[in-house]
Coordinates of C-alpha atoms and ligand atoms in Angstrom, one line a residue:
Chain A
X1341 CA 16.7 -1.4 75.6
X1342 CA 18.1 -4.8 76.2
X1343 CA 21.5 -5.5 74.7
X1344 CA 20.9 -9.3 74.8
X1345 CA 17.8 -11.4 74.3
X1346 CA 17.4 -15.0 75.5
X1347 CA 15.2 -17.9 74.7
X1348 CA 14.0 -19.0 78.2
X1349 CA 11.1 -21.4 77.4
X1350 CA 10.3 -23.8 74.6
X1351 CA 7.4 -26.0 73.5
X1352 CA 6.8 -28.2 70.5
X1353 CA 3.6 -30.0 69.4
X1354 CA 3.7 -33.4 67.7
X1355 CA 4.0 -32.6 64.0
X1356 CA 1.9 -34.6 61.5
X1357 CA -1.7 -35.1 60.5
X1358 CA -3.5 -33.6 63.5
X1359 CA -7.2 -34.3 62.9
X1360 CA -7.5 -34.8 66.6
X1361 CA -7.2 -31.1 67.6
X1362 CA -8.4 -27.7 66.4
X1363 CA -6.1 -24.7 65.8
X1364 CA -6.3 -23.3 69.4
X1365 CA -5.7 -26.7 70.9
X1366 CA -2.8 -27.3 68.6
X1367 CA -1.3 -23.9 69.7
X1368 CA -1.7 -24.8 73.4
X1369 CA 0.1 -28.0 72.9
X1370 CA 3.3 -26.0 72.4
X1371 CA 2.5 -23.0 74.5
X1372 CA 2.0 -25.0 77.7
X1373 CA 5.5 -26.5 77.8
X1374 CA 6.9 -23.1 76.8
X1375 CA 5.3 -21.6 79.9
X1376 CA 6.4 -24.5 82.0
X1377 CA 10.1 -24.5 80.9
X1378 CA 10.2 -20.7 81.4
X1379 CA 8.4 -21.0 84.7
X1380 CA 6.0 -18.3 83.7
X1381 CA 2.3 -17.8 83.3
X1382 CA 0.3 -16.0 80.5
X1383 CA 0.0 -12.9 82.7
X1384 CA 3.8 -12.5 82.6
X1385 CA 3.9 -12.0 78.8
X1386 CA 4.2 -8.4 77.6
X1387 CA 3.7 -9.0 73.9
X1388 CA 3.1 -12.0 71.6
X1389 CA 3.5 -12.7 67.9
X1390 CA 2.0 -15.5 65.9
X1391 CA 3.5 -16.7 62.6
X1392 CA 0.9 -18.3 60.4
X1393 CA 0.7 -18.4 56.6
X1394 CA -2.9 -19.5 56.7
X1395 CA -5.1 -19.7 53.6
X1396 CA -5.7 -23.4 54.0
X1397 CA -7.0 -23.2 57.5
X1398 CA -10.2 -21.7 58.9
X1399 CA -9.2 -19.2 61.6
X1400 CA -7.4 -16.1 60.4
X1401 CA -7.3 -14.1 63.6
X1402 CA -5.0 -16.6 65.3
X1403 CA -3.5 -14.1 67.8
X1404 CA -7.0 -13.2 69.1
X1405 CA -7.9 -16.9 69.1
X1406 CA -5.0 -17.8 71.4
X1407 CA -5.5 -14.6 73.5
X1408 CA -8.9 -16.0 74.3
X1409 CA -7.8 -19.7 74.7
X1410 CA -4.7 -19.0 76.7
X1411 CA -5.6 -15.9 78.7
X1412 CA -3.3 -13.5 76.9
X1413 CA -5.8 -10.7 76.3
X1414 CA -5.4 -7.7 76.4
X1415 CA -1.7 -7.9 75.7
X1416 CA -0.4 -6.6 72.3
X1417 CA 0.0 -9.0 69.4
X1418 CA 0.3 -9.4 65.7
X1419 CA 0.3 -12.1 63.0
X1420 CA 3.3 -12.2 60.7
X1421 CA 3.8 -13.9 57.3
X1422 CA 6.9 -14.5 55.3
X1423 CA 5.9 -17.7 53.5
X1424 CA 7.8 -20.7 54.9
X1425 CA 10.1 -18.3 56.9
X1426 CA 7.1 -16.9 58.8
X1427 CA 8.4 -18.5 62.0
X1428 CA 11.8 -16.8 61.8
X1429 CA 10.0 -13.5 61.0
X1430 CA 8.1 -14.0 64.3
X1431 CA 11.3 -14.7 66.2
X1432 CA 12.6 -11.4 64.7
X1433 CA 9.6 -9.5 65.8
X1434 CA 9.9 -10.8 69.4
X1435 CA 13.6 -10.3 69.4
X1436 CA 13.4 -6.7 68.2
X1437 CA 10.5 -5.9 70.6
X1438 CA 12.7 -6.9 73.5
X1439 CA 15.9 -5.4 72.1
X1440 CA 14.2 -2.0 71.6
X1441 CA 12.8 -2.0 75.1
X1442 CA 9.2 -2.2 74.1
X1443 CA 8.8 -5.5 75.9
X1444 CA 10.6 -7.5 78.5
X1445 CA 9.1 -10.9 77.9
X1446 CA 7.6 -11.9 74.5
X1447 CA 6.0 -15.1 73.4
X1448 CA 6.6 -16.3 69.8
X1449 CA 4.2 -18.9 68.5
X1450 CA 4.3 -20.6 65.1
X1451 CA 1.3 -22.6 63.9
X1452 CA 0.0 -24.1 60.8
X1453 CA -3.0 -26.4 60.2
X1454 CA -2.5 -27.3 56.6
X1455 CA -4.7 -30.3 56.6
X1456 CA -7.9 -28.4 57.3
X1457 CA -7.9 -28.3 53.4
X1458 CA -7.6 -31.2 51.0
X1459 CA -4.1 -31.8 49.6
X1460 CA -4.9 -30.6 46.0
X1461 CA -6.1 -27.2 47.4
X1462 CA -2.8 -26.9 49.4
X1463 CA -0.8 -27.7 46.3
X1464 CA -2.7 -25.0 44.5
X1465 CA -2.2 -22.4 47.2
X1466 CA 1.4 -23.1 48.0
X1467 CA 2.4 -22.5 44.4
X1468 CA 1.5 -18.9 45.0
X1469 CA 4.5 -18.1 47.2
X1470 CA 6.3 -16.5 44.2
X1471 CA 5.2 -14.3 41.4
X1472 CA 1.5 -15.2 41.1
X1473 CA 0.8 -13.3 37.9
X1474 CA 3.9 -14.2 35.8
X1475 CA 4.9 -17.6 37.0
X1476 CA 1.8 -19.3 38.5
X1477 CA -1.2 -17.9 36.5
X1478 CA 0.2 -19.1 33.1
X1479 CA 2.8 -21.7 33.9
X1480 CA 1.4 -23.5 37.0
X1481 CA 4.6 -23.6 39.0
X1482 CA 4.2 -25.6 42.1
X1483 CA 6.4 -25.2 45.2
X1484 CA 8.5 -28.3 44.4
X1485 CA 8.9 -27.0 40.8
X1486 CA 10.3 -23.6 42.0
X1487 CA 13.0 -25.5 43.9
X1488 CA 13.4 -28.1 41.2
X1489 CA 14.5 -25.4 38.8
X1490 CA 17.4 -24.9 41.3
X1491 CA 18.0 -28.6 41.7
X1492 CA 18.4 -29.0 37.9
X1493 CA 20.7 -26.0 37.6
X1494 CA 22.9 -27.3 40.4
X1495 CA 23.2 -30.8 38.9
X1496 CA 24.0 -29.3 35.5
X1497 CA 26.7 -27.0 36.8
X1498 CA 28.4 -29.2 39.4
X1499 CA 27.6 -32.7 38.4
X1500 CA 25.6 -33.6 41.5
X1501 CA 23.2 -36.5 41.0
X1502 CA 19.7 -37.5 42.0
X1503 CA 21.4 -40.0 44.3
X1504 CA 23.2 -37.2 46.1
X1505 CA 19.9 -35.5 46.7
X1506 CA 18.4 -38.8 47.9
X1507 CA 21.2 -39.0 50.6
X1508 CA 19.9 -35.8 52.2
X1509 CA 16.5 -37.5 52.6
X1510 CA 18.1 -40.6 54.0
X1511 CA 20.0 -38.6 56.6
X1512 CA 17.1 -36.5 57.7
X1513 CA 14.8 -39.6 58.0
X1514 CA 17.6 -41.3 60.0
X1515 CA 17.4 -38.5 62.6
X1516 CA 13.6 -38.0 62.3
X1517 CA 13.2 -41.6 63.4
X1518 CA 14.8 -40.5 66.7
X1519 CA 12.6 -37.4 67.1
X1520 CA 9.3 -38.2 68.9
X1521 CA 7.8 -35.0 67.6
X1522 CA 8.5 -35.8 63.9
X1523 CA 5.8 -36.5 61.3
X1524 CA 7.8 -39.4 59.8
X1525 CA 9.6 -41.6 62.4
X1526 CA 11.0 -44.2 60.1
X1527 CA 14.4 -44.6 58.3
X1528 CA 14.5 -44.9 54.5
X1529 CA 17.2 -45.9 52.1
X1530 CA 18.4 -44.3 48.8
X1531 CA 16.5 -46.9 46.8
X1532 CA 13.2 -45.8 48.4
X1533 CA 13.8 -42.2 47.4
X1534 CA 14.9 -43.0 43.8
X1535 CA 12.0 -45.3 43.2
X1536 CA 9.4 -42.9 44.5
X1537 CA 7.2 -41.1 41.8
X1538 CA 8.3 -37.8 40.3
X1539 CA 6.6 -34.7 41.8
X1540 CA 8.6 -32.1 39.8
X1541 CA 11.7 -33.5 38.0
X1542 CA 14.3 -34.1 39.4
X1543 CA 12.4 -34.2 42.7
X1544 CA 10.5 -37.3 43.7
X1545 CA 8.1 -37.8 46.5
X1546 CA 10.8 -38.6 49.0
X1547 CA 12.8 -35.5 48.0
X1548 CA 9.9 -33.4 49.3
X1549 CA 8.9 -32.2 52.8
X1550 CA 5.3 -33.2 53.6
X1551 CA 2.1 -31.2 54.3
X1552 CA 2.0 -30.9 58.0
X1553 CA 0.0 -29.6 61.0
X1554 CA 2.0 -28.4 64.0
X1555 CA 2.9 -25.7 66.4
X1556 CA 6.0 -24.5 68.1
X1557 CA 6.5 -21.9 70.8
X1558 CA 9.4 -20.0 72.4
X1559 CA 9.4 -17.4 75.1
X1560 CA 12.0 -14.6 74.8
X1561 CA 13.3 -12.4 77.6
X1562 CA 15.5 -9.4 78.1
X1563 CA 18.9 -9.8 79.9
X1564 CA 17.5 -7.9 82.9
X1565 CA 14.5 -10.3 83.1
X1566 CA 16.8 -13.3 82.9
X1567 CA 18.7 -12.0 85.8
X1568 CA 15.6 -11.0 87.8
X1569 CA 14.0 -14.3 87.3
X1570 CA 17.2 -16.2 88.0
X1571 CA 16.9 -18.3 84.9
X1572 CA 19.7 -20.9 84.4
X1573 CA 18.5 -22.7 81.3
X1574 CA 18.5 -20.4 78.3
X1575 CA 20.2 -19.7 75.0
X1576 CA 21.0 -16.2 73.7
X1577 CA 20.1 -14.9 70.2
X1578 CA 23.6 -13.9 69.1
X1579 CA 22.6 -12.5 65.7
X1580 CA 20.0 -12.6 63.0
X1581 CA 20.2 -11.7 59.3
X1582 CA 17.3 -11.3 56.9
X1583 CA 17.3 -11.0 53.1
X1584 CA 14.7 -10.7 50.4
X1585 CA 14.7 -12.1 46.8
X1586 CA 12.9 -11.1 43.7
X1587 CA 9.3 -12.3 43.2
X1588 CA 10.1 -13.7 39.6
X1589 CA 12.8 -16.3 39.4
X1590 CA 13.5 -15.0 36.0
X1591 CA 14.8 -11.8 37.6
X1592 CA 17.6 -13.6 39.3
X1593 CA 21.2 -14.0 38.1
X1594 CA 21.7 -17.7 39.1
X1595 CA 19.8 -20.8 40.2
X1596 CA 22.5 -22.7 42.1
X1597 CA 22.4 -20.4 45.2
X1598 CA 19.9 -18.1 47.0
X1599 CA 21.3 -14.6 47.1
X1600 CA 18.9 -13.6 49.9
X1601 CA 20.3 -16.5 52.1
X1602 CA 23.9 -15.5 51.4
X1603 CA 23.0 -11.9 52.4
X1604 CA 21.2 -13.0 55.6
X1605 CA 24.1 -15.3 56.5
X1606 CA 26.7 -12.6 56.2
X1607 CA 24.6 -10.3 58.4
X1608 CA 24.0 -12.9 61.0
X1609 CA 27.7 -14.0 61.1
X1610 CA 28.9 -10.4 61.5
X1611 CA 26.4 -9.7 64.3
X1612 CA 27.3 -12.9 66.1
X1613 CA 31.1 -12.3 65.7
X1614 CA 31.6 -15.3 63.5
X1615 CA 34.4 -15.4 60.9
X1616 CA 32.8 -15.3 57.5
X1617 CA 35.7 -17.4 56.1
X1618 CA 35.2 -20.3 58.4
X1619 CA 31.8 -20.3 60.2
X1620 CA 32.0 -24.1 60.8
X1621 CA 34.7 -23.5 63.4
X1622 CA 32.2 -21.6 65.5
X1623 CA 29.2 -23.8 65.2
X1624 CA 28.2 -27.1 66.8
X1625 CA 25.5 -27.7 64.3
X1626 CA 22.7 -26.2 62.2
X1627 CA 19.1 -26.5 61.0
X1628 CA 18.8 -25.6 57.4
X1629 CA 15.7 -25.2 55.2
X1630 CA 15.4 -28.6 53.6
X1631 CA 11.9 -28.2 52.2
X1632 CA 13.4 -30.3 49.4
X1633 CA 16.7 -32.3 49.3
X1634 CA 18.6 -30.0 46.9
X1635 CA 18.0 -26.8 48.9
X1636 CA 19.8 -28.4 51.9
X1637 CA 22.9 -28.8 49.8
X1638 CA 22.6 -25.3 48.4
X1639 CA 22.2 -24.1 52.0
X1640 CA 25.6 -25.6 53.0
X1641 CA 27.1 -23.4 50.4
X1642 CA 25.1 -20.2 51.0
X1643 CA 26.0 -20.6 54.7
X1644 CA 29.7 -21.1 53.8
X1645 CA 30.0 -24.5 55.4
X1646 CA 31.9 -25.4 52.2
X1647 CA 32.9 -23.8 48.9
X1648 CA 30.4 -23.1 46.2
X1649 CA 29.9 -26.3 44.1
X1650 CA 31.1 -28.6 46.9
X1651 CA 28.0 -29.0 49.0
X1652 CA 27.0 -32.3 47.4
X1653 CA 30.3 -33.7 48.5
X1654 CA 29.4 -32.9 52.2
X1655 CA 26.4 -35.2 52.0
X1656 CA 28.2 -37.8 49.8
X1657 CA 30.9 -38.1 52.5
X1658 CA 28.3 -38.0 55.4
X1659 CA 29.9 -34.9 56.8
X1660 CA 26.6 -33.5 58.0
X1661 CA 25.8 -36.4 60.2
X1662 CA 26.7 -36.1 64.0
X1663 CA 30.5 -36.7 64.2
X1664 CA 31.1 -35.1 60.7
X1665 CA 32.2 -31.6 59.8
X1666 CA 28.9 -30.1 60.9
X1667 CA 25.7 -31.9 61.9
X1668 CA 22.7 -30.6 60.0
X1669 CA 19.0 -31.2 60.6
X1670 CA 19.5 -33.8 63.3
X1671 CA 15.9 -33.3 64.3
X1672 CA 14.8 -34.7 61.0
X1673 CA 14.6 -31.4 59.2
X1674 CA 11.6 -30.2 57.3
X1675 CA 11.8 -33.4 55.3
X1676 CA 11.1 -35.9 58.1
X1677 CA 10.0 -33.8 61.0
X1678 CA 7.5 -32.1 58.8
X1679 CA 7.0 -28.5 57.5
X1680 CA 4.0 -26.7 59.1
X1681 CA 4.8 -23.5 57.2
X1682 CA 4.3 -20.9 60.0
X1683 CA 5.8 -23.2 62.8
X1684 CA 9.0 -24.2 61.0
X1685 CA 11.2 -21.3 62.0
X1686 CA 10.0 -21.4 65.6
X1687 CA 10.6 -25.2 65.6
X1688 CA 14.2 -24.4 64.6
X1689 CA 14.6 -22.1 67.6
X1690 CA 13.3 -24.9 69.8
X1691 CA 15.8 -27.3 68.4
X1692 CA 18.7 -24.7 68.9
X1693 CA 17.7 -24.5 72.6
X1694 CA 17.5 -28.3 72.9
X1695 CA 20.8 -29.0 71.2
X1696 CA 22.8 -26.3 73.0
X1697 CA 21.4 -27.3 76.4
X1698 CA 21.9 -31.0 75.5
X1699 CA 18.3 -31.9 75.9
X1700 CA 17.9 -33.6 72.5
X1701 CA 16.5 -37.1 72.4
X1702 CA 19.0 -40.1 72.5
X1703 CA 20.8 -40.7 69.2
X1704 CA 20.4 -37.2 67.9
X1705 CA 22.2 -35.0 70.4
X1706 CA 25.2 -33.3 68.7
X1707 CA 28.4 -32.7 70.7
X1708 CA 28.3 -29.2 72.1
X1709 CA 31.8 -27.8 72.5
X1710 CA 31.6 -24.4 70.8
X1711 CA 28.2 -23.4 72.2
X1712 CA 26.6 -22.1 69.0
X1713 CA 23.8 -23.4 66.8
X1714 CA 22.6 -21.9 63.5
X1715 CA 19.1 -21.8 62.0
X1716 CA 18.5 -21.1 58.3
X1717 CA 14.9 -20.6 57.3
X1718 CA 13.8 -19.7 53.8
X1719 CA 10.4 -18.4 52.6
X1720 CA 9.3 -19.1 49.1
X1721 CA 12.3 -19.9 46.9
X1722 CA 14.7 -17.4 48.6
X1723 CA 11.9 -14.8 48.5
X1724 CA 12.7 -14.4 52.2
X1725 CA 15.7 -15.7 54.0
X1726 CA 16.4 -15.7 57.7
X1727 CA 19.6 -16.9 59.4
X1728 CA 19.8 -16.9 63.2
X1729 CA 22.7 -17.8 65.5
X1730 CA 21.9 -19.0 69.0
X1731 CA 24.5 -19.4 71.7
X1732 CA 25.1 -20.5 75.3
X1733 CA 27.2 -17.4 76.1
X1734 CA 26.0 -13.9 75.3
X1735 CA 28.3 -11.7 73.2
Chain B
X1225 CA -14.7 -36.2 47.3
X1226 CA -18.3 -37.0 46.2
X1227 CA -18.3 -40.0 48.5
X1228 CA -17.3 -37.6 51.3
X1229 CA -20.1 -35.2 50.4
X1230 CA -22.6 -38.1 50.4
X1231 CA -21.4 -39.1 53.9
X1232 CA -21.8 -35.6 55.2
X1233 CA -25.3 -35.4 53.9
X1234 CA -26.1 -38.7 55.5
X1235 CA -24.6 -37.7 58.8
X1236 CA -26.4 -34.3 58.7
X1237 CA -29.7 -36.2 58.4
X1238 CA -29.0 -38.8 61.0
X1239 CA -26.9 -36.9 63.5
X1240 CA -28.0 -33.4 62.9
X1241 CA -24.6 -32.0 62.0
X1242 CA -22.3 -31.7 59.0
X1243 CA -19.7 -34.1 60.4
X1244 CA -17.5 -37.0 59.3
X1245 CA -15.1 -39.3 61.0
X1246 CA -11.5 -39.0 59.7
X1247 CA -10.7 -42.4 58.2
X1248 CA -7.1 -42.6 59.5
X1249 CA -7.4 -41.1 63.0
X1250 CA -11.0 -41.7 63.8
X1251 CA -11.3 -38.1 64.9
X1252 CA -14.5 -36.3 64.4
X1253 CA -14.4 -33.4 61.8
X1254 CA -16.9 -30.6 61.2
X1255 CA -17.2 -30.1 57.5
X1256 CA -17.2 -26.4 56.7
X1257 CA -20.4 -25.4 55.0
X1258 CA -19.0 -22.1 53.5
X1259 CA -17.2 -22.7 50.3
X1260 CA -15.1 -19.9 48.7
X1261 CA -14.1 -19.7 45.1
X1262 CA -11.2 -17.3 44.4
X1263 CA -10.7 -15.4 41.1
X1264 CA -8.8 -12.1 40.9
X1265 CA -9.1 -9.0 38.7
X1266 CA -5.5 -8.0 38.0
X1267 CA -4.8 -4.7 36.3
X1268 CA -2.8 -4.8 33.0
X1269 CA -3.8 -1.3 32.1
X1270 CA -0.1 -0.1 32.1
X1271 CA 1.2 -3.1 30.2
X1272 CA -1.3 -3.3 27.4
X1273 CA 1.5 -3.0 24.7
X1274 CA 2.8 -6.4 26.0
X1275 CA -0.4 -8.1 25.1
X1276 CA -0.8 -6.2 21.8
X1277 CA 2.7 -7.4 20.9
X1278 CA 2.0 -11.0 22.0
X1279 CA -1.0 -11.1 19.7
X1280 CA 1.4 -10.4 16.8
X1281 CA 3.8 -13.0 18.0
X1282 CA 6.2 -10.5 19.5
X1283 CA 7.8 -10.5 23.0
X1284 CA 7.7 -6.9 24.3
X1285 CA 9.7 -5.5 27.2
X1286 CA 10.1 -2.0 28.6
X1287 CA 13.2 0.1 28.4
X1288 CA 14.0 3.2 30.5
X1289 CA 14.7 6.1 28.1
X1290 CA 17.1 7.7 30.5
X1291 CA 19.4 4.8 31.5
X1292 CA 18.5 2.1 29.0
X1293 CA 17.7 -0.5 31.6
X1294 CA 15.6 -3.3 30.1
X1295 CA 12.7 -4.9 32.1
X1296 CA 11.1 -8.3 31.6
X1297 CA 8.5 -8.9 32.9
X1298 CA 7.7 -5.3 31.7
X1299 CA 7.4 -2.6 34.4
X1300 CA 6.3 1.0 33.9
X1301 CA 8.7 2.6 36.4
X1302 CA 12.5 2.7 36.5
X1303 CA 13.8 2.6 40.1
X1304 CA 17.3 3.3 39.0
X1305 CA 16.2 6.8 37.7
X1306 CA 13.1 7.3 39.7
X1307 CA 11.6 7.9 36.4
X1308 CA 8.6 6.6 34.4
X1309 CA 9.7 7.7 31.0
X1310 CA 9.8 4.2 29.4
X1311 CA 9.5 2.9 25.9
X1312 CA 8.3 -0.5 24.7
X1313 CA 10.7 -2.5 22.6
X1314 CA 10.6 -5.9 21.0
X1315 CA 13.0 -8.3 22.8
X1316 CA 15.2 -10.7 20.8
X1317 CA 13.1 -13.9 20.8
X1318 CA 16.1 -16.2 21.0
X1319 CA 18.2 -17.3 24.0
X1320 CA 19.9 -20.0 25.9
X1321 CA 18.1 -22.4 28.2
X1322 CA 19.5 -22.2 31.8
X1323 CA 17.4 -24.6 33.8
X1324 CA 14.3 -26.8 33.7
X1325 CA 11.8 -28.9 35.6
X1326 CA 8.8 -31.0 34.7
X1327 CA 5.7 -30.6 36.8
X1328 CA 4.1 -34.0 37.5
X1329 CA 2.0 -33.2 40.5
X1330 CA -0.1 -30.3 39.2
X1331 CA -2.3 -27.7 40.9
X1332 CA -6.0 -28.7 40.3
X1333 CA -6.4 -25.6 38.1
X1334 CA -3.9 -27.1 35.7
X1335 CA -5.5 -30.5 35.8
X1336 CA -6.4 -30.6 32.1
X1337 CA -2.7 -30.7 31.1
X1338 CA -0.3 -33.6 30.9
X1339 CA 2.9 -33.1 33.0
X1340 CA 4.4 -29.9 31.7
X1341 CA 8.1 -28.8 31.4
X1342 CA 8.9 -25.4 32.7
X1343 CA 12.2 -23.7 31.8
X1344 CA 14.1 -20.5 32.3
X1345 CA 16.1 -19.1 29.4
X1346 CA 18.4 -16.1 29.1
X1347 CA 17.4 -14.0 26.1
X1348 CA 20.2 -12.7 23.9
X1349 CA 19.1 -9.2 24.9
X1350 CA 19.9 -10.0 28.5
X1351 CA 16.6 -10.5 30.4
X1352 CA 15.6 -13.9 31.5
X1353 CA 12.2 -15.5 30.8
X1354 CA 10.3 -18.3 32.5
X1355 CA 7.8 -20.3 30.4
X1356 CA 6.6 -23.7 29.4
X1357 CA 9.1 -25.6 27.3
X1358 CA 7.4 -27.1 24.2
X1359 CA 9.9 -29.8 23.4
X1360 CA 11.2 -33.1 24.7
X1361 CA 12.9 -32.4 28.1
X1362 CA 14.9 -35.6 27.7
X1363 CA 16.6 -34.2 24.6
X1364 CA 17.7 -31.0 26.3
X1365 CA 21.5 -30.4 26.3
X1366 CA 23.6 -27.9 28.3
X1367 CA 23.6 -24.6 26.4
X1368 CA 20.4 -25.6 24.6
X1369 CA 19.2 -22.7 22.3
X1370 CA 15.6 -21.8 22.4
X1371 CA 13.2 -19.4 20.8
X1372 CA 10.1 -17.7 22.2
X1373 CA 7.0 -18.3 20.3
X1374 CA 3.3 -17.7 20.9
X1375 CA 0.7 -20.4 20.9
X1376 CA -2.9 -20.7 21.9
X1377 CA -3.5 -22.5 25.2
X1378 CA -6.1 -25.1 26.0
X1379 CA -8.0 -22.5 28.1
X1380 CA -8.3 -20.5 24.8
X1381 CA -5.9 -17.6 25.4
X1382 CA -2.5 -16.7 23.8
X1383 CA 0.7 -17.2 25.7
X1384 CA 4.4 -17.3 25.1
X1385 CA 6.4 -20.6 25.3
X1386 CA 9.9 -21.7 24.7
X1387 CA 10.7 -24.1 21.9
X1388 CA 14.0 -25.8 21.1
X1389 CA 16.1 -24.5 18.1
Ligands
ZN628 ZN1 16.4 4.3 34.3

């Protein structure tokens, strides 16, 4: 049993089109710096978990693949999948393994090599992260379309505009341009977003996160190990909540919010000792699941950064830039950093560590005064939601 | 795609392996020789009345005889009562549109269609339904009334859709 669990090592590959490496090589690119920052070797790992949605890539037995490539055999492992929240599911497995006392040191790796398949195949496969039989088979819902149904409902109910959505993309590209690991490292303006072709109305090309190859890795340790190893640089997992939504969107009550994300946020806040009425007061910043622009705005509300129906005003007033009410996705978010499905949640953990320890690249370091960072990671369209709070001080 | 296949064949002959050079990065790629086509067999044994109804232009759902809970899409078990004593009922085929999108970038398996609008409506009976919207998405107004109707799809099978009232 370990009351507290810390992130003691991190690694992040370059996200993007990675035709230059195979899956194992891409994994090692984030594993090596994770070992180095933790000052550990593969033999020190008790247990490891790999998040990988797969389907579009060739190797399915990724834990065994990296056990071989990185000398982790014969340690225990598993592969986990929770659609785009797979990475946070893996963090949860590592976290609970240590919390339960089954492991002292756990390695969590997220990896996706989506571009091993042609884009049309990826579009076909990614549409299946909902109800395959009732919503994909007959109506061909794509991943952007699932979220577009929410984007439309939100505009109709609250009067947000496509321009408001575009502003999310502009912000995330602004910070992505300052992140050397991001897929897109260039700033864009509102015009560029509005003029780009429709993918699923009201979303245009620049409202959408890209198809990405990438890996991210964190090493987790028990409180005892942190003491024993004399580790200075670490962040603690203060709380994590997880929720699940219905497979069919038609089985949901509303489309302007994700019930599973609200549920996960409440759990995480309670666990981390954060006031549900004013979480912003406790947080220096957040990463939220901006697979498209509208869901970032909906996330502001589900996470209680503002009242329901006022999320679009936060971006309109630039309150989620550094210096605003709460900085959000200052690593570029999924939108500009890229969204390698299985790696995204782990990448968010890497960012929490970097931000809290003030190791973010110039121009995108938030002010750290409260010592807490939040990660919000959604699989499917709220089919799975994870909210994790990281902190400099343990509870 | 065909050009790529040609190049692979050419390289196989000249170099001995199924490889291509990625145009953008210049990195050498092995082109997988094992192609997989996926097609599932999905059981509809327990929801046959749904398809019998659809053939007659009716939208059928299930109702728990014990607690009266309505299910759409239909399911054969009621988790509220832990009971499977259900009856099939025809749902009211009118409702109110709640949200919509138009899919422009389509999965390849829907390649034969023009961009298609997809909507969610709340039926007057209570359950919601997601389907293609057979109408002009530009003309949709808040509170738009719709009805469920059955039409034959390009693939040749019958399916429900939403049409404006
Ligand atoms: Zn019942």
